[in-house]
XYZ file of C-alpha atoms in Angstrom:
591
model
C 143.545 76.881 102.527
C 143.670 73.043 103.061
C 145.161 71.978 106.316
C 148.923 70.700 106.158
C 149.394 67.252 104.001
C 150.375 64.289 106.211
C 153.488 63.702 103.999
C 155.154 67.079 105.187
C 154.864 67.602 108.708
C 157.816 67.823 111.252
C 160.339 66.157 109.338
C 163.472 67.606 111.091
C 165.378 70.920 111.284
C 166.454 72.960 108.130
C 169.717 71.595 106.721
C 170.488 74.223 103.953
C 174.211 73.572 102.560
C 173.684 76.405 99.655
C 173.820 79.813 99.983
C 170.717 80.874 97.854
C 172.644 84.261 96.964
C 174.885 82.271 94.826
C 172.407 80.525 92.735
C 172.463 81.268 89.060
C 169.182 81.949 87.153
C 167.205 78.865 86.423
C 166.274 79.023 82.724
C 162.915 77.126 81.443
C 163.410 73.883 80.332
C 166.754 73.443 81.807
C 167.698 71.618 84.981
C 169.960 72.577 87.201
C 171.229 71.640 90.917
C 169.462 73.255 93.924
C 171.989 71.777 96.618
C 175.753 71.117 96.047
C 175.573 67.642 96.354
C 173.071 67.401 93.297
C 170.613 65.838 95.849
C 167.728 68.590 94.956
C 167.568 69.326 91.233
C 165.088 71.995 89.656
C 163.519 72.189 86.024
C 161.606 75.374 85.548
C 158.444 74.706 83.553
C 157.176 78.509 83.879
C 159.128 81.457 85.206
C 157.748 83.459 88.064
C 157.051 87.268 88.599
C 160.059 89.679 89.252
C 163.370 88.285 91.010
C 162.039 88.267 94.726
C 162.214 84.864 96.759
C 160.330 83.893 99.866
C 162.853 83.804 103.265
C 163.562 81.463 105.831
C 160.146 81.696 108.446
C 157.782 83.104 105.483
C 154.304 81.567 105.152
C 154.477 79.912 101.698
C 151.121 79.079 99.600
C 151.857 76.332 96.748
C 149.993 74.005 94.791
C 152.041 70.280 94.023
C 151.748 67.360 92.516
C 153.822 64.210 93.904
C 155.131 61.082 91.792
C 157.431 58.367 91.925
C 160.136 58.386 89.087
C 157.734 55.636 87.272
C 154.757 58.401 87.025
C 152.773 56.981 90.062
C 150.909 59.750 91.411
C 150.945 59.506 95.535
C 149.521 63.201 96.208
C 148.286 66.219 94.658
C 146.958 69.407 96.486
C 145.545 70.070 93.193
C 143.017 67.308 93.480
C 141.906 68.452 96.700
C 141.374 72.046 95.538
C 143.089 73.931 98.041
C 146.834 74.985 98.173
C 149.071 73.620 100.543
C 150.982 76.216 102.951
C 153.743 75.726 105.249
C 156.672 77.741 107.100
C 159.747 77.678 104.866
C 163.120 76.279 106.528
C 161.285 75.294 109.699
C 161.605 71.665 109.337
C 157.807 71.337 108.539
C 158.188 69.718 105.109
C 160.653 67.380 103.592
C 164.128 68.817 102.874
C 163.837 68.815 99.259
C 161.236 71.555 99.643
C 162.686 73.810 101.917
C 165.590 73.963 99.470
C 163.530 73.963 96.229
C 160.847 76.307 97.217
C 163.348 79.013 98.434
C 164.807 79.121 95.190
C 161.252 80.097 93.586
C 159.608 83.370 92.686
C 156.073 84.049 92.912
C 154.051 82.606 90.209
C 156.922 80.121 89.071
C 156.246 76.351 88.211
C 158.808 73.918 88.153
C 159.728 70.221 89.016
C 161.672 69.466 91.705
C 163.570 66.153 92.083
C 164.404 65.222 95.559
C 166.634 62.119 96.211
C 166.089 60.051 99.174
C 167.932 61.895 101.762
C 166.015 65.079 100.532
C 163.028 63.208 100.862
C 161.852 60.061 103.235
C 165.209 58.232 103.188
C 165.708 54.771 104.134
C 162.393 54.573 106.020
C 159.944 55.663 103.048
C 156.412 56.495 103.760
C 154.305 53.229 103.306
C 152.106 52.195 101.964
C 152.891 54.808 99.152
C 156.104 55.899 99.311
C 158.688 53.016 99.096
C 162.444 53.051 101.082
C 164.684 55.094 99.315
C 162.983 56.770 96.823
C 163.823 59.521 94.611
C 160.613 61.983 94.421
C 159.302 64.564 91.971
C 157.347 67.246 92.837
C 155.230 69.549 90.309
C 155.348 72.549 92.418
C 153.666 76.175 91.554
C 154.610 78.802 94.267
C 151.114 81.306 94.635
C 152.275 83.822 96.969
C 154.095 84.032 100.434
C 153.560 85.911 103.593
C 156.685 87.301 105.082
C 156.780 87.271 108.809
C 159.500 88.902 111.095
C 159.924 88.966 115.025
C 160.288 93.011 115.121
C 161.418 93.449 118.492
C 163.400 89.830 118.873
C 161.846 88.850 122.199
C 158.100 87.845 120.033
C 156.414 91.245 121.385
C 155.579 92.046 117.671
C 155.378 89.606 115.095
C 154.625 91.046 111.278
C 153.544 89.437 108.307
C 153.354 91.418 105.264
C 150.215 90.489 103.486
C 151.003 92.832 100.565
C 154.211 93.715 99.278
C 155.369 97.410 98.965
C 157.118 99.644 96.127
C 160.651 99.860 95.530
C 163.461 99.031 98.200
C 163.417 102.602 99.893
C 162.245 102.320 103.729
C 161.449 105.235 106.228
C 164.241 106.024 109.142
C 163.864 107.229 111.878
C 162.870 110.863 112.652
C 161.278 110.588 108.858
C 157.551 111.896 109.133
C 155.082 108.850 108.152
C 151.647 108.567 106.968
C 149.870 105.467 107.726
C 146.350 103.830 107.652
C 145.550 101.337 110.389
C 142.812 98.871 111.819
C 143.500 97.595 115.600
C 141.526 94.354 116.642
C 141.085 92.734 120.093
C 139.289 89.349 120.138
C 138.732 89.711 116.222
C 136.402 92.944 116.825
C 137.723 96.238 115.446
C 138.448 98.681 118.068
C 140.137 101.440 116.403
C 140.925 102.789 113.016
C 142.714 105.652 111.239
C 140.530 108.722 109.365
C 140.339 108.793 105.860
C 143.980 109.723 104.499
C 145.371 108.120 107.135
C 147.587 109.981 110.240
C 151.019 111.131 110.376
C 153.682 110.876 113.042
C 157.538 111.031 113.544
C 158.984 106.939 112.960
C 160.942 105.795 115.948
C 159.454 108.248 118.542
C 157.439 105.505 120.194
C 156.829 107.759 123.153
C 154.806 110.300 121.110
C 150.997 109.597 121.019
C 150.622 110.829 117.566
C 151.443 106.905 116.564
C 148.717 105.728 118.395
C 150.498 102.595 119.953
C 154.366 102.352 119.949
C 154.148 98.897 117.768
C 153.293 101.291 114.745
C 156.227 103.630 115.165
C 158.535 100.323 115.212
C 157.262 98.314 112.621
C 157.146 101.584 109.925
C 160.996 101.437 109.258
C 160.415 98.073 108.220
C 158.184 98.869 105.640
C 158.079 99.988 101.806
C 155.719 102.463 100.212
C 152.102 100.757 99.851
C 153.158 97.785 101.809
C 150.205 96.122 104.194
C 151.342 94.563 107.100
C 149.511 92.192 110.110
C 150.784 92.699 113.450
C 150.222 90.400 116.171
C 151.222 92.511 119.241
C 151.772 90.149 121.961
C 153.449 92.422 124.686
C 151.142 95.291 125.892
C 153.996 97.746 125.949
C 153.643 97.769 122.237
C 149.957 98.027 122.091
C 147.679 99.890 124.861
C 149.697 98.848 127.733
C 148.478 98.825 131.581
C 145.949 101.354 130.625
C 144.188 99.745 128.135
C 141.566 101.336 125.606
C 138.644 102.606 127.554
C 135.621 100.407 127.023
C 137.322 98.295 124.391
C 140.535 96.956 125.146
C 141.227 95.688 128.878
C 144.466 96.626 130.497
C 147.554 94.397 129.480
C 145.921 92.484 126.607
C 147.134 91.441 123.684
C 145.938 92.788 120.195
C 146.412 92.637 116.562
C 146.600 95.534 113.867
C 146.395 95.936 110.153
C 149.218 98.601 108.818
C 149.554 100.289 105.578
C 152.503 102.715 104.995
C 150.792 105.242 102.594
C 153.864 107.549 102.462
C 156.558 109.506 104.076
C 158.540 112.623 104.162
C 162.469 111.843 104.497
C 164.178 113.941 107.262
C 167.879 114.324 107.530
C 170.306 116.072 109.492
C 172.794 118.354 107.648
C 175.957 119.395 109.011
C 174.681 117.631 112.134
C 172.546 120.375 113.852
C 170.397 121.353 110.473
C 167.109 119.531 110.174
C 165.849 119.260 106.547
C 162.474 117.602 105.696
C 161.846 116.802 102.092
C 158.411 118.054 100.986
C 158.464 117.403 97.591
C 160.614 114.731 96.388
C 162.319 114.060 92.521
C 164.143 111.427 90.785
C 168.054 111.701 89.703
C 170.741 112.335 91.757
C 172.173 115.533 90.486
C 172.715 118.418 93.348
C 174.443 121.678 93.316
C 177.906 121.756 94.416
C 180.372 124.499 95.638
C 180.301 127.238 93.625
C 176.931 126.607 91.983
C 174.817 129.069 90.724
C 171.113 128.741 91.806
C 167.501 130.012 91.567
C 165.244 129.241 94.814
C 162.107 130.498 96.203
C 162.208 130.733 99.765
C 160.196 131.619 102.970
C 162.001 132.456 106.118
C 160.446 132.494 109.103
C 161.091 132.463 113.035
C 159.889 129.448 114.991
C 156.619 131.446 116.105
C 155.792 131.813 112.091
C 156.618 135.251 112.197
C 157.987 135.895 108.426
C 161.416 137.268 108.241
C 162.196 136.772 104.449
C 160.249 135.814 101.375
C 162.220 135.912 97.857
C 161.012 134.167 94.378
C 163.502 133.444 91.881
C 166.260 134.418 93.955
C 169.691 133.914 92.303
C 172.840 133.272 94.302
C 176.115 131.291 94.117
C 176.552 128.559 96.722
C 179.477 128.652 99.127
C 180.126 132.176 98.414
C 179.096 133.823 101.603
C 176.009 135.369 99.758
C 173.305 133.739 102.354
C 173.612 132.243 105.655
C 175.593 129.242 105.909
C 172.870 126.885 106.915
C 170.691 127.718 103.807
C 174.187 127.090 101.462
C 174.373 123.926 102.995
C 170.580 122.722 102.662
C 170.504 123.931 98.857
C 173.447 121.422 98.114
C 171.423 118.697 99.542
C 168.563 119.262 97.089
C 167.470 117.944 93.547
C 166.125 120.116 90.954
C 162.069 120.943 91.584
C 162.546 119.901 95.248
C 160.893 121.440 98.135
C 162.208 121.080 101.599
C 161.360 122.674 105.136
C 164.524 123.494 107.025
C 165.313 123.878 110.567
C 168.131 126.134 110.915
C 169.802 126.575 114.384
C 171.640 130.013 115.086
C 175.398 129.296 114.455
C 174.346 128.594 110.936
C 172.047 131.496 110.463
C 172.827 135.111 112.163
C 174.495 133.607 115.494
C 174.337 136.245 118.541
C 174.173 139.505 116.291
C 170.857 138.590 114.862
C 170.097 139.975 111.214
C 167.921 141.032 108.102
C 167.785 144.252 109.609
C 166.431 143.505 113.353
C 163.828 141.240 112.038
C 165.761 138.028 113.323
C 166.886 138.444 117.179
C 169.938 137.266 118.592
C 170.488 133.422 118.782
C 167.255 132.915 116.522
C 166.509 129.632 114.979
C 164.922 129.973 111.691
C 162.513 127.669 109.204
C 162.916 128.085 105.959
C 160.655 126.570 103.019
C 162.995 126.222 100.113
C 162.418 125.155 96.399
C 164.870 124.857 94.033
C 164.124 126.135 90.728
C 167.597 125.912 88.786
C 170.981 125.332 89.030
C 174.113 125.142 87.003
C 176.957 123.681 88.607
C 180.521 124.660 88.927
C 183.042 122.733 87.193
C 184.411 119.492 88.755
C 188.541 119.277 89.170
C 188.714 116.895 86.329
C 186.565 118.988 83.859
C 189.613 121.737 84.372
C 192.944 122.717 82.819
C 195.626 123.260 85.023
C 195.022 127.126 85.020
C 191.661 126.633 86.352
C 192.569 124.340 89.134
C 195.285 126.513 90.413
C 192.602 129.191 90.359
C 189.945 127.224 92.342
C 192.284 125.836 94.675
C 193.826 129.663 95.589
C 190.067 130.818 95.763
C 189.060 128.015 98.257
C 192.395 128.543 100.143
C 191.518 132.387 100.337
C 188.018 131.095 101.659
C 189.416 129.184 104.358
C 191.809 132.239 105.476
C 188.388 134.253 105.880
C 186.651 131.641 108.008
C 190.387 131.276 110.192
C 190.191 134.939 110.974
C 186.314 134.711 111.882
C 187.392 131.531 114.254
C 185.295 128.991 112.545
C 188.171 126.796 112.469
C 186.176 123.832 111.378
C 184.799 125.508 108.289
C 188.339 126.615 107.680
C 189.839 123.082 107.309
C 187.424 122.091 104.897
C 187.975 125.016 102.671
C 191.843 124.196 102.945
C 190.738 120.611 102.079
C 188.618 121.456 99.061
C 191.996 123.433 97.763
C 194.290 120.758 98.094
C 192.091 118.551 96.088
C 192.073 120.287 93.172
C 195.812 120.271 93.166
C 196.065 116.203 94.069
C 196.520 115.127 90.494
C 199.024 117.266 88.801
C 199.490 114.869 85.516
C 198.347 118.316 83.518
C 200.910 120.344 84.895
C 204.289 121.708 83.630
C 207.269 121.475 86.376
C 207.015 125.201 87.137
C 203.074 124.791 87.737
C 204.140 121.585 89.948
C 206.445 123.400 92.017
C 203.429 126.243 92.684
C 200.787 123.648 93.390
C 203.542 122.288 96.103
C 203.619 125.773 97.638
C 199.982 126.121 97.975
C 199.425 122.398 99.227
C 202.327 123.018 102.121
C 200.423 126.441 103.058
C 197.326 124.694 102.952
C 198.365 122.183 105.131
C 200.053 124.091 107.595
C 197.071 126.377 107.835
C 194.874 123.331 108.487
C 197.611 122.093 111.177
C 197.091 125.590 113.165
C 193.121 125.266 112.992
C 193.530 121.613 114.699
C 196.008 123.591 117.418
C 193.362 126.242 118.056
C 190.688 123.569 118.404
C 192.971 121.546 120.534
C 192.719 118.521 117.928
C 196.568 117.958 118.502
C 196.650 114.498 116.533
C 194.972 116.153 113.475
C 197.459 119.113 113.697
C 200.309 116.579 113.608
C 198.726 114.548 110.781
C 198.653 117.782 108.738
C 201.956 118.801 109.832
C 203.574 115.136 108.911
C 202.109 115.795 105.421
C 204.006 118.981 104.996
C 207.143 117.282 106.455
C 207.216 114.681 103.741
C 207.262 116.910 100.843
C 209.530 119.433 102.786
C 211.395 118.076 105.519
C 212.696 121.630 106.128
C 209.586 123.586 106.570
C 209.766 125.647 109.530
C 206.036 126.165 109.996
C 205.502 122.307 109.979
C 208.106 121.528 112.297
C 207.024 124.161 114.982
C 203.557 123.494 114.466
C 204.514 119.922 115.092
C 206.127 120.348 118.390
C 203.063 122.022 119.385
C 201.128 119.319 118.827
C 203.490 117.176 120.598
C 203.369 119.508 123.156
C 199.723 119.461 123.264
C 199.793 115.465 123.603
C 202.533 115.823 126.483
C 205.382 114.059 124.055
C 207.912 116.740 125.233
C 210.826 114.554 123.820
C 209.596 114.546 120.081
C 208.726 118.226 120.712
C 212.014 119.179 121.435
C 213.334 117.178 118.377
C 211.264 119.257 116.079
C 212.167 122.746 118.015
C 216.080 121.995 117.707
C 215.542 121.026 113.924
C 213.793 124.073 113.211
C 216.722 126.473 115.302
C 218.949 124.293 112.971
C 217.343 125.477 109.968
C 216.733 129.149 111.262
C 218.898 129.814 114.571
C 217.182 133.243 114.550
C 213.421 132.048 114.603
C 212.134 134.166 117.570
C 208.684 131.820 117.694
C 210.641 128.722 118.217
C 213.095 130.069 120.772
C 209.790 131.190 122.941
C 208.089 127.848 122.226
C 211.710 125.849 123.327
C 211.398 127.969 126.431
C 208.122 127.086 127.218
C 208.696 123.260 126.519
C 211.745 123.442 129.185
C 209.726 124.903 132.039
C 206.714 122.508 131.253
C 209.044 119.613 131.241
C 210.698 120.870 134.536
C 207.481 121.304 135.909
C 206.844 117.747 135.048
C 209.936 116.443 136.501
C 209.402 118.140 139.938
C 205.885 116.331 139.710
C 207.137 113.022 139.164
C 210.076 113.509 141.586
C 207.552 114.464 144.393
C 205.417 111.590 143.438
C 208.041 108.688 143.160
C 209.531 110.246 146.582
C 206.303 109.808 148.326
C 205.759 106.278 146.621
C 209.240 105.395 147.938
C 208.762 106.867 151.096
C 205.733 104.690 151.939
C 207.374 101.599 150.882
C 210.311 102.323 153.229
C 208.464 103.218 156.197
C 206.731 99.884 155.887
C 210.186 97.885 155.239
C 212.919 100.046 156.770
C 211.417 102.615 159.115
C 211.518 105.608 156.573
C 215.475 105.665 155.910
C 215.760 104.977 152.183
C 213.081 107.934 151.905
C 215.034 110.258 153.496
C 218.218 109.381 151.504
C 215.921 109.892 148.038
C 214.921 113.603 149.366
C 218.592 114.294 149.816
C 219.724 112.725 146.783
C 217.133 115.079 144.705
C 218.032 118.373 146.427
C 220.691 119.040 144.205
C 218.552 118.595 141.043
C 219.673 117.089 137.728
C 223.389 117.676 137.185
C 223.665 116.788 133.782
C 220.859 119.037 132.546
C 219.038 116.413 130.520
C 215.887 116.433 132.641
C 215.250 120.424 131.779
C 215.646 121.412 135.164
C 216.795 125.087 136.967
C 220.106 125.209 135.408
C 219.094 124.250 131.925
C 216.123 126.377 132.076
C 218.239 129.476 133.078
C 220.640 128.835 130.085
C 217.754 128.325 127.572
C 216.526 131.960 129.093
C 219.682 133.445 127.785
C 219.790 131.776 124.639
C 216.366 132.764 123.627
C 217.434 136.204 123.285
C 218.095 136.930 119.745
C 216.785 138.314 116.547
C 213.182 137.903 115.519
C 211.709 135.120 113.375
C 213.246 135.099 109.976
C 210.996 132.982 108.795
C 207.183 132.923 107.463
C 205.200 133.955 110.741
C 204.787 130.361 112.339
C 201.210 131.837 115.036
C 198.702 132.078 112.181
C 198.331 131.275 108.201
């Protein structure tokens, strides 16, 4: 490469006034503005390859021929025989170049016309370029090297020397395969074996990645990408230990890194680790209720095989297999192969299973290949009858999980049931009425699950949905009152319970909840009274030798005389009122 030409050195900071993302397509032979003010124009002579353009900080390689408007040539890299290189948008060249080259693709040939404010202005560049001259440059973008500060502190500078394929990049926890060479003082000190090495991306402390820089960089790379790394901070290299006999302690090093491939790892249901061994194209995956066929091998963590099946068929989300296996299969595409690590809460739990082969609280590792699947109908494919049947099926599943105490999954099933009934344009009036009842039942059941989980805000939200469509629903009022009690909003809870008892004065559970509420309120009042009495006592002792504090205590001895605070008299009265008939409404305490 030739040295930077004298015309293009240190000409000021980047002054871009145009968002390159908004640039329209430049067609061959058509001249268009590059900048908003028209100070830089571009005419494409030959299209480049692809759509990628160099970015700020990239090292670009170009050939150019510079002329005045009368055709006088003042400079040419072609005449010198070497391409010209510079750092884009770093103020190393005239502003017109920073703007124009940033719009080019690899291999593109164009003419950039730069008005004086984007060239040499009123000073010119004597003797070849007069003041206030508009210049034209025939520019060919040969290539560029993308340079990034990976760590943000200059510790690792990465330069892409060969672009990778596609747009995907590995994520933290993915298992990557790389090839590498490491250099110190231009001498190779380490390299990967044939076929490369494997390590977990993002796990810098793991020695499998050789040096921390590799683990940090791979998540910025694409498959097949080759990058040069300048590792300035020892912590990202061999550290203070160095490499025996080859790299001294605390030394800066360089490396060449190639991302060969990776196996994607993702978390399903937060705790199931799923590693993709064989990937397939497409996007279709089994849904809930799909008929699937799989090959599988299940093992304990020590490698003991506990289950092995070929061509095994089951229906997803139908409790025919452990829940973890259900969830994994619904994340797969046809002919994909995965390795899934399933914790006990998604396997056989504390009881164990498979006729004693799986001990209690065992984590299982399944290798699964999805051979075939047929998806269940989606709601938009169903008629009204089918949607109602599907909704009732998921409601029943929710009830089943509720009885097992798995409230989180129960909520998911109730929500799925409601989704089938959200769009009722296909329904008759009778069908709409039936759908409304099912939705109300599901929302009420979701609220009960929320109460069991002490998710009072979630429970209230579900009750609000119920009461929006049926303001007289006793379950909705009762459970919302319980939600308010959970958040210590006693006034709102009292209102809901009173409304429930107005609708059904004989509702035993609402009466019992009112009694509990009054006791809670009375206890709170006593605590508040004691708190404020102590507070006033301290103030009075300081200002009036404790006399007002004594008065405060005397005033409080009789309790609230109006019965508005849920004190002793009100509580006794409520206890008498609570005797009566059992609740006439549907049971309020369970689905």
